[in-house]
Short mmCIF file of C-alpha atoms in Angstrom, two decimals:
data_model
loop_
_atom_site.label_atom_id
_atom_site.label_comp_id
_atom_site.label_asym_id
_atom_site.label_seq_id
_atom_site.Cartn_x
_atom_site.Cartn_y
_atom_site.Cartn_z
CA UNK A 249 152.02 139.92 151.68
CA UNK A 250 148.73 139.04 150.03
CA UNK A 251 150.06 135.17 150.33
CA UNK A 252 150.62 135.54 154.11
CA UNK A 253 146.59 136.78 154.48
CA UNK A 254 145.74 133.64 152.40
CA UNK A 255 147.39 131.16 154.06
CA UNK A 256 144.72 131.24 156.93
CA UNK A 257 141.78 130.72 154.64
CA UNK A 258 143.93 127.22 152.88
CA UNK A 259 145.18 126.02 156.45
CA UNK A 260 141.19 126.33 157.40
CA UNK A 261 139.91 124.64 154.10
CA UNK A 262 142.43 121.85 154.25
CA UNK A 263 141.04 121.16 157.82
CA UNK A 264 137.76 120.91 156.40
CA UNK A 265 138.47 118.98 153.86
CA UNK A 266 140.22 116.53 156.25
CA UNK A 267 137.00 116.35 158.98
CA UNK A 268 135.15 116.25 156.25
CA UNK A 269 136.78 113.55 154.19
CA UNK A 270 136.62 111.47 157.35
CA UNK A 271 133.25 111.73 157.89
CA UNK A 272 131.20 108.45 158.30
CA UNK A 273 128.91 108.02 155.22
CA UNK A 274 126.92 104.90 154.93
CA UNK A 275 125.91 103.56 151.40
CA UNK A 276 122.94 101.60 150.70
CA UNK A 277 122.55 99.36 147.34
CA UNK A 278 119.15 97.82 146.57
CA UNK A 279 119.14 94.88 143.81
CA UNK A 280 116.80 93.39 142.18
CA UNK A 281 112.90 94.03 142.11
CA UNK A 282 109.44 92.67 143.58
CA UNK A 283 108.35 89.38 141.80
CA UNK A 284 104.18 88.93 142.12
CA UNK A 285 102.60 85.83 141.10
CA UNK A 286 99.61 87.87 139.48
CA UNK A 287 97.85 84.84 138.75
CA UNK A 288 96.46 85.34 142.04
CA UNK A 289 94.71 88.43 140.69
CA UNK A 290 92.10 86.28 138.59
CA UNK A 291 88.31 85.48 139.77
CA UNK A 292 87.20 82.22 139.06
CA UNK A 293 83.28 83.08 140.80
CA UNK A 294 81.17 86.02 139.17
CA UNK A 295 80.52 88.37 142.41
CA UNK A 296 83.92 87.65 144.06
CA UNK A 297 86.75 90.11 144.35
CA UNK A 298 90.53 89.95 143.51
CA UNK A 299 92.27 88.64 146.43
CA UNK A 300 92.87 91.41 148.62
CA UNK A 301 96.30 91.21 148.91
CA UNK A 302 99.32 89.52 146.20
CA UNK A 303 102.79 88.71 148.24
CA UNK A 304 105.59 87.74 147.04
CA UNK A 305 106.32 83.98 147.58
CA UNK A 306 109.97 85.15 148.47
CA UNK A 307 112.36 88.02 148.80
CA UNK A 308 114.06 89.17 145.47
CA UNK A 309 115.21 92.30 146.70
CA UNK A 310 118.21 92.72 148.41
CA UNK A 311 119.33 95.20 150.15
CA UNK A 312 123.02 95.78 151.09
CA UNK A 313 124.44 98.49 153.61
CA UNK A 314 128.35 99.43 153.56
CA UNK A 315 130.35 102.51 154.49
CA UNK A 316 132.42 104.99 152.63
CA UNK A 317 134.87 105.11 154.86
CA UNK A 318 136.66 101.07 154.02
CA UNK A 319 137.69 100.83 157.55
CA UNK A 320 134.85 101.68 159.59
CA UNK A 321 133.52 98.80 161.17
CA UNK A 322 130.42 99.93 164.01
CA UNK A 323 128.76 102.80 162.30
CA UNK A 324 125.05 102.89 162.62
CA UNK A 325 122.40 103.41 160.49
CA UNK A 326 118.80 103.94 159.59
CA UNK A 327 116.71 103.33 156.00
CA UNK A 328 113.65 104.91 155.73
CA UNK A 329 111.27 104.28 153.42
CA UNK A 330 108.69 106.36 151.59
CA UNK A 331 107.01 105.90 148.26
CA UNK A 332 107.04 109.01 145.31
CA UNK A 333 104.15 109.33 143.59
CA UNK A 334 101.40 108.40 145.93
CA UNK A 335 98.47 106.81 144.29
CA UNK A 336 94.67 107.54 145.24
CA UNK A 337 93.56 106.89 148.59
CA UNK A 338 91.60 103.94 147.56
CA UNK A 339 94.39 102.84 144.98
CA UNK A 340 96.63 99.61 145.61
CA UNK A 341 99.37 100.11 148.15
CA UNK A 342 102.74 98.33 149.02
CA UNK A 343 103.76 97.13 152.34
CA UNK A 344 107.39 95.78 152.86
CA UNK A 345 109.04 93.87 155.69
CA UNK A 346 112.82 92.24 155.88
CA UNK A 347 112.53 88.60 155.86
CA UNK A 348 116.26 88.14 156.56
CA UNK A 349 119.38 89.38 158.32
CA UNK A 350 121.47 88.97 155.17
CA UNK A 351 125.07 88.56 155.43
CA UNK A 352 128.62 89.46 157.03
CA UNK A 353 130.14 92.28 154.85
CA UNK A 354 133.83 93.57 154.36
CA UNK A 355 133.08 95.81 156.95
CA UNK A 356 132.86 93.68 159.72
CA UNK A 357 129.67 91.08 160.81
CA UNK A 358 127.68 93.80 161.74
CA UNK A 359 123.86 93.06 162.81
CA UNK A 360 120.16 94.32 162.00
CA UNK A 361 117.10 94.77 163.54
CA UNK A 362 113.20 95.62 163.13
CA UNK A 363 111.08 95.89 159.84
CA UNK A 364 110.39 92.03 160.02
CA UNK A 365 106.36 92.76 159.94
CA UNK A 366 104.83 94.41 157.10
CA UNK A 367 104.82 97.94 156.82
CA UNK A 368 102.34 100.05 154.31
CA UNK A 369 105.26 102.68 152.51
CA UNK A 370 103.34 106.35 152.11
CA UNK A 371 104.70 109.66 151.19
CA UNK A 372 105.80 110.09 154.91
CA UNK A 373 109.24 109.04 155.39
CA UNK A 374 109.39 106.12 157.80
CA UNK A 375 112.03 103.70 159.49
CA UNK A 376 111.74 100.66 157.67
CA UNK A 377 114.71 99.19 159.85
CA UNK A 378 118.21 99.84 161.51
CA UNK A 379 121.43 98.69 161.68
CA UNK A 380 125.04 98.19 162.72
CA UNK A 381 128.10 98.29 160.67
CA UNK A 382 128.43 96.47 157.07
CA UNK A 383 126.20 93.85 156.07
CA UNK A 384 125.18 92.29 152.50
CA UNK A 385 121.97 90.79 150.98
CA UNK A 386 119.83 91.74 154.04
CA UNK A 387 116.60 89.96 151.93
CA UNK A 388 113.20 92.06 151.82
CA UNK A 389 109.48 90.94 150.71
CA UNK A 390 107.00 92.84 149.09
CA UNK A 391 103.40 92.83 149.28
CA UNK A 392 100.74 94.27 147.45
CA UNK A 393 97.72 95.72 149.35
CA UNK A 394 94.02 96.96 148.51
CA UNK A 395 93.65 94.81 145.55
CA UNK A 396 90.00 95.09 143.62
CA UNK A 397 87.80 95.07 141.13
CA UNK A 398 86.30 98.13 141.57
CA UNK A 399 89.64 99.87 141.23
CA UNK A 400 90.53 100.73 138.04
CA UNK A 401 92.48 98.13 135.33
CA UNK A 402 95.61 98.74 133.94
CA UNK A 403 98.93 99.22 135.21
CA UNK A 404 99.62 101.03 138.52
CA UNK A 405 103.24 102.44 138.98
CA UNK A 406 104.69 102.38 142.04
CA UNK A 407 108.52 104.67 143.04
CA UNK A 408 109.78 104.11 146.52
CA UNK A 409 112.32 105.76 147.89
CA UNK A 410 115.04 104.17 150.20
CA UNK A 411 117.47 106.26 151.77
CA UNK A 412 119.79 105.18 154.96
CA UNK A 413 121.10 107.65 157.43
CA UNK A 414 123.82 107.61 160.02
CA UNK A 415 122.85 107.38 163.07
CA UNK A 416 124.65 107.82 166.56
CA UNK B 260 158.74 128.44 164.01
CA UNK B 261 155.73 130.06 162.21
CA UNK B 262 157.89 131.74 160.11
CA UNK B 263 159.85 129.00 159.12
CA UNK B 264 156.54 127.12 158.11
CA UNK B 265 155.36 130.10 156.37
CA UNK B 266 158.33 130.14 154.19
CA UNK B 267 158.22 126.78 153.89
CA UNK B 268 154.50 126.84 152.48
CA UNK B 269 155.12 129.42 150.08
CA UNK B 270 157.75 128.26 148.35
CA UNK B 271 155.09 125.34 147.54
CA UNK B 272 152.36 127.75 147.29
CA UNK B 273 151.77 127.25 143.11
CA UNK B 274 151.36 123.43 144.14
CA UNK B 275 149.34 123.86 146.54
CA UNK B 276 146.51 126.04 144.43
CA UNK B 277 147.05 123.78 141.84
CA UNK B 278 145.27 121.23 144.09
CA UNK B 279 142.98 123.56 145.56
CA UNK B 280 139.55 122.65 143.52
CA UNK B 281 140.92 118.59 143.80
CA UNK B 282 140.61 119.25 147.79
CA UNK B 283 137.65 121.22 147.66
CA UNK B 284 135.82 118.22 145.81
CA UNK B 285 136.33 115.44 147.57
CA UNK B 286 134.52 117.42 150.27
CA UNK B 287 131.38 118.27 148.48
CA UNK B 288 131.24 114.41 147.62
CA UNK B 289 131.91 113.09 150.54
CA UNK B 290 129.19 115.71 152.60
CA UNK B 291 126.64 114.40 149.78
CA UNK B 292 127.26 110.23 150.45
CA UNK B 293 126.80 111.04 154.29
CA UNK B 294 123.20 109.65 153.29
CA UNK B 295 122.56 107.37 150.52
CA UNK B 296 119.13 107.23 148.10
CA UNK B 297 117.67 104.37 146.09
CA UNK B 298 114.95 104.55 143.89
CA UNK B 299 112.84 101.46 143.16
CA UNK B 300 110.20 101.58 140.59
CA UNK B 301 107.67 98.41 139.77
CA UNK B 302 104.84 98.36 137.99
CA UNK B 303 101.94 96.32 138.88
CA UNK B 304 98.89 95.11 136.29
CA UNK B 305 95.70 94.96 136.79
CA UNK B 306 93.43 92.80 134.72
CA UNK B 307 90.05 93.44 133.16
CA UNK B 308 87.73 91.20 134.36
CA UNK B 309 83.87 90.73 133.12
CA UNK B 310 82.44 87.66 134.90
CA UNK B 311 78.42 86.45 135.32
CA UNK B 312 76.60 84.01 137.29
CA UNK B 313 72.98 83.12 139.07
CA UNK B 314 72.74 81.87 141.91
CA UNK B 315 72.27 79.82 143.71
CA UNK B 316 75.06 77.73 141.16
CA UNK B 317 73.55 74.46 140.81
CA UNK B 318 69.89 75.06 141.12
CA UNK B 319 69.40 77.93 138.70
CA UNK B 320 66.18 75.94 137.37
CA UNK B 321 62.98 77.27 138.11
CA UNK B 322 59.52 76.04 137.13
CA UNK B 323 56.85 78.38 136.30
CA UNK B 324 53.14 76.97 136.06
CA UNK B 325 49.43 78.41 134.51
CA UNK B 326 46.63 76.15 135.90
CA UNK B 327 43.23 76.22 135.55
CA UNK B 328 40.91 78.17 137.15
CA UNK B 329 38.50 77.01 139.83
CA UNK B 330 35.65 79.21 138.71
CA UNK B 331 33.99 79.42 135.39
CA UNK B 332 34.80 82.98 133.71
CA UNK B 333 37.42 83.93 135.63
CA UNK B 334 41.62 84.53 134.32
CA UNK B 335 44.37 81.40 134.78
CA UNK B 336 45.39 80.90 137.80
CA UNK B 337 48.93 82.68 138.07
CA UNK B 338 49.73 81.66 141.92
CA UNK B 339 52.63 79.48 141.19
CA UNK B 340 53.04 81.67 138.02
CA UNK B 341 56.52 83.61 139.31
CA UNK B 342 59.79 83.24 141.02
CA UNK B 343 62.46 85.33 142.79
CA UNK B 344 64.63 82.93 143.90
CA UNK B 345 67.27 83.48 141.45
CA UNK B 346 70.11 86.39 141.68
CA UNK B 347 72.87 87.62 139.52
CA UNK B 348 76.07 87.52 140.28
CA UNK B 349 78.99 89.84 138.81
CA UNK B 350 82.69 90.85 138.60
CA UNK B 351 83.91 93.76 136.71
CA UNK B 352 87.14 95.25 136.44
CA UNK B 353 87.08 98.15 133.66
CA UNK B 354 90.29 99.89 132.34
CA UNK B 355 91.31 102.79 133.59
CA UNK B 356 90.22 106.39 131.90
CA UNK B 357 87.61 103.80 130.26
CA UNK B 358 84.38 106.35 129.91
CA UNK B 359 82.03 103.31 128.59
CA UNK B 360 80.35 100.66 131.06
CA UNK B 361 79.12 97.21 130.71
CA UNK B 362 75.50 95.31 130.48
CA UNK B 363 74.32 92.11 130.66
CA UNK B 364 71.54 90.78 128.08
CA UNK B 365 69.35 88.10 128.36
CA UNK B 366 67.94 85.82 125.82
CA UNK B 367 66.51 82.80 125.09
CA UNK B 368 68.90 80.48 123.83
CA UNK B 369 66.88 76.86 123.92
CA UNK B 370 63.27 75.90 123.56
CA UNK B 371 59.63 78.05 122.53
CA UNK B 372 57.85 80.00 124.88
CA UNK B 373 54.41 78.02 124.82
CA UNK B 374 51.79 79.73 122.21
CA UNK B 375 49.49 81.88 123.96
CA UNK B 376 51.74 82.85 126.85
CA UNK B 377 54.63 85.20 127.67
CA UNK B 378 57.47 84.84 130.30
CA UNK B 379 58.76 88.48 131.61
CA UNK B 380 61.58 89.12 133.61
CA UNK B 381 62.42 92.11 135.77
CA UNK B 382 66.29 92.54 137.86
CA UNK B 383 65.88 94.55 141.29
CA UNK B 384 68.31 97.25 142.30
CA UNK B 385 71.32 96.01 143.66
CA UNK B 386 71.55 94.12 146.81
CA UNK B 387 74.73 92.95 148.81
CA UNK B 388 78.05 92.56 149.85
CA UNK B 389 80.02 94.20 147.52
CA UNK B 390 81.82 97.72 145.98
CA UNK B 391 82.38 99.59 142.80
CA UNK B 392 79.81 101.16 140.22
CA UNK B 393 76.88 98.96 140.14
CA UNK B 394 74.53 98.24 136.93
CA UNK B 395 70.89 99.50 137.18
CA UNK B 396 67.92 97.48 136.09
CA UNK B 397 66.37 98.39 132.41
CA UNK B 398 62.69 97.54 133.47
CA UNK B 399 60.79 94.59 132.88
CA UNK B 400 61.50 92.70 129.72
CA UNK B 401 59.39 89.98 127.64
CA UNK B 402 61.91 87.65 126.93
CA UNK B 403 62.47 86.40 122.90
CA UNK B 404 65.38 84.89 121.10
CA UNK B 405 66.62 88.26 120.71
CA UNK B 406 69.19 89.38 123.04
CA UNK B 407 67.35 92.00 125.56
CA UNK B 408 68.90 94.18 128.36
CA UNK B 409 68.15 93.62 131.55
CA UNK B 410 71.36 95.48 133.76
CA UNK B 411 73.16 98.48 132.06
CA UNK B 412 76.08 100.92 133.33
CA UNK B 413 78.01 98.48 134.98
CA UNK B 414 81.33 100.03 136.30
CA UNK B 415 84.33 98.43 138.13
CA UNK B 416 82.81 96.51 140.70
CA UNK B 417 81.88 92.86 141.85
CA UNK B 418 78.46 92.08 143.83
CA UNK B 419 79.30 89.65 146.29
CA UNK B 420 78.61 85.61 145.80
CA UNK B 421 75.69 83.38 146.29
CA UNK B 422 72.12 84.88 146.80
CA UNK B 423 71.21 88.06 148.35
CA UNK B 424 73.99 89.25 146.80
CA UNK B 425 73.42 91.08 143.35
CA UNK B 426 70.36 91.55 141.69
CA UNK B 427 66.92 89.20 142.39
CA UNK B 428 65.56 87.97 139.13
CA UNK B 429 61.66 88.04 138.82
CA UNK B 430 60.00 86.14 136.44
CA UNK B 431 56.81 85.93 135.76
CA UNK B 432 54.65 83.33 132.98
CA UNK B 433 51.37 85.42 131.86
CA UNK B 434 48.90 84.88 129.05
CA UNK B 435 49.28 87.12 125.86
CA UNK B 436 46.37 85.58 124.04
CA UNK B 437 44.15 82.82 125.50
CA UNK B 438 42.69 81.63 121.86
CA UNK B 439 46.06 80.44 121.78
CA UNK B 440 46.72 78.52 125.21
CA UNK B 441 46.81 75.07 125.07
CA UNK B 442 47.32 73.99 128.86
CA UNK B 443 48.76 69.99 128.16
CA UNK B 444 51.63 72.04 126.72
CA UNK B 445 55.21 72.09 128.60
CA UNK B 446 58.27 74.02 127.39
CA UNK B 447 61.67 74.13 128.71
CA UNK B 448 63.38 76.65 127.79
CA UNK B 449 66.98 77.75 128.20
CA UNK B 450 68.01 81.25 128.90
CA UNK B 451 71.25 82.94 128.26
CA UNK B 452 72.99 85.76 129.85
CA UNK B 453 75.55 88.16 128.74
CA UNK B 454 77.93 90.82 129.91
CA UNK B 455 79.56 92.68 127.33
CA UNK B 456 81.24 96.09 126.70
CA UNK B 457 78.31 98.96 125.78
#
């Protein structure tokens, strides 16, 4: 008898489970990390400044977006951006923009658009850019902002967060 | 109907809790990958920087002149005796959680002062373009062969390029002891100047 009360609660959980298991869930793998040429951050003339800004002179971060599901082909998606620990207000600051559409994936050609102009990453979380189905070694570029002397030496450690979200 | 699938599922009931925390965690996982994190960390360096200059670069020469006077009795003539037209020029990028500053010295490096006189030098405040923790002048100095300083308490900071920019430089040539002037005499002289750690 007890059985037969039960078998509600496992024909509900296995129904879960199923939806669940089914639900779209897109990954997002970042390789590699920002290259600077920090022999820009010399000063050749007493009185000058570092140059303001250091860029990368091209992308060595990749970022590639797939799905957990193997067969889903148009889901869409999101990556934010934010950074961790957020340095001074008048500390150096990163800025990132996607200097490349990357590749066709597994998961069909899919396509990408937006974050091809440099954005500053803060502790808000912000669309860096969006998406369409599975796509590979979409290439990003970092650049390096509020560079100075007057700031203090040494090194400056920078955490940024990327996370990607389904979206309808 | 029911019935029969009752049955049915309860003659596989052991098998089926058997497999009851394997369905339950696929579940969890899959509800956590419905959004997906990345961490990237970098660190980025900084160099210390201590860099000096006067300006104007190329024409840091300046000529500084006692002549006679024009009436019996009275002091040499000091008109063309001084000169501001020189400035310093800085960069300085301290370490961070660094409690000590920088200064610059002066000294001369090349030639005599002539006998009799004295040459004295005085930095203004700073002046300019640029950002950070700026030095503060020491006073006026009579410059030797000693090193003397003229700026102290430089932080991180740079003072902008090229004159108005920094601090002026004011010299000044001024008798110490007339018994010992001789006014045929001419001196070059060569002055060096120094920022180091305090």
């Amino acid at each position: 008898m007890k059985k037969i009360l039960l078998l509600p609660i496992l024909f509900l959980t296995v129904a879960v489970y199923s939806s669940l298991a089914q639900t779209p869930g897109a990954q997002l793998y970042v390789e590699g990390s920002p290259q600077f040429n920090f022999s820009q951050l010399t000063i050749t003339e007493a009185g000058n400044d570092f140059s303001a800004t250091v860029e990368e002179s091209q992308s060595n971060v990749l970022f590639s977006v797939s799905h957990i599901d193997r067969n889903a082909k148009n889901f869409n998606w999101e990556i934010q951006m934010s950074v961790n620990d957020l340095p001074g207000a008048n500390s150096p600051f990163v800025e990132i923009r996607r200097t490349g559409d990357g590749e066709r994936s597994t998961q069909g050609s899919g396509h990408v658009q937006g974050g091809k102009t440099y954005q500053r990453v803060d502790a808000t979380p912000r669309t860096f850019f969006t998406g369409r189905g599975g796509r590979a070694n979409i290439p990003v570029m970092f650049r390096l902002g509020n560079l100075s002397a007057a700031q203090p030496a040494g090194s400056n450690y920078f955490s940024i967060v990327f996370t990607i979200i389904d979206t309808k | 109907m029911m019935r029969t699938l009752t049955k049915w599922l309860l003659r596989h009931c052991k098998w089926v809790w058997a497999v009851w925390p394997l369905l339950m965690g696929p579940a969890e996982i899959s509800g956590q990958s419905f959004s997906s994190r990345q961490l990237l960390n970098f660190t980025v360096q900084i160099p210390e920087i201590a860099l000096i200059d006067i300006e104007p670069g190329g024409a840091a020469n300046i000529n500084l002149t006692l002549s006679s006077p024009t009436e019996a009795g009275r002091e040499m003539n000091t008109a063309i005796a001084s000169d501001n037209s020189l400035w310093l020029n800085y960069s300085s990028s301290l370490a961070a959680g660094r409690t000590t500053t920088r200064k610059v010295n002066v000294q001369i490096s090349g030639g005599e002062v002539p006998a009799g006189a004295s040459i004295r030098l005085s930095a203004s405040r700073y002046l300019g373009s640029g950002k950070g923790t700026f030095g503060q002048p020491s006073g006026t100095i009579t410059l030797s062969n000693s090193p003397q300083t003229l700026i102290s308490g430089i932080g991180g900071c740079f003072t902008g390029d090229g004159i108005n920019n920094g601090h002026q430089l004011n010299f000044s040539l001024v008798v110490s002891d007339y018994s010992l002037l001789d006014l045929a005499q001419s001196s070059t002289l060569r002055l060096t100047y120094t920022i180091t750690d305090n």
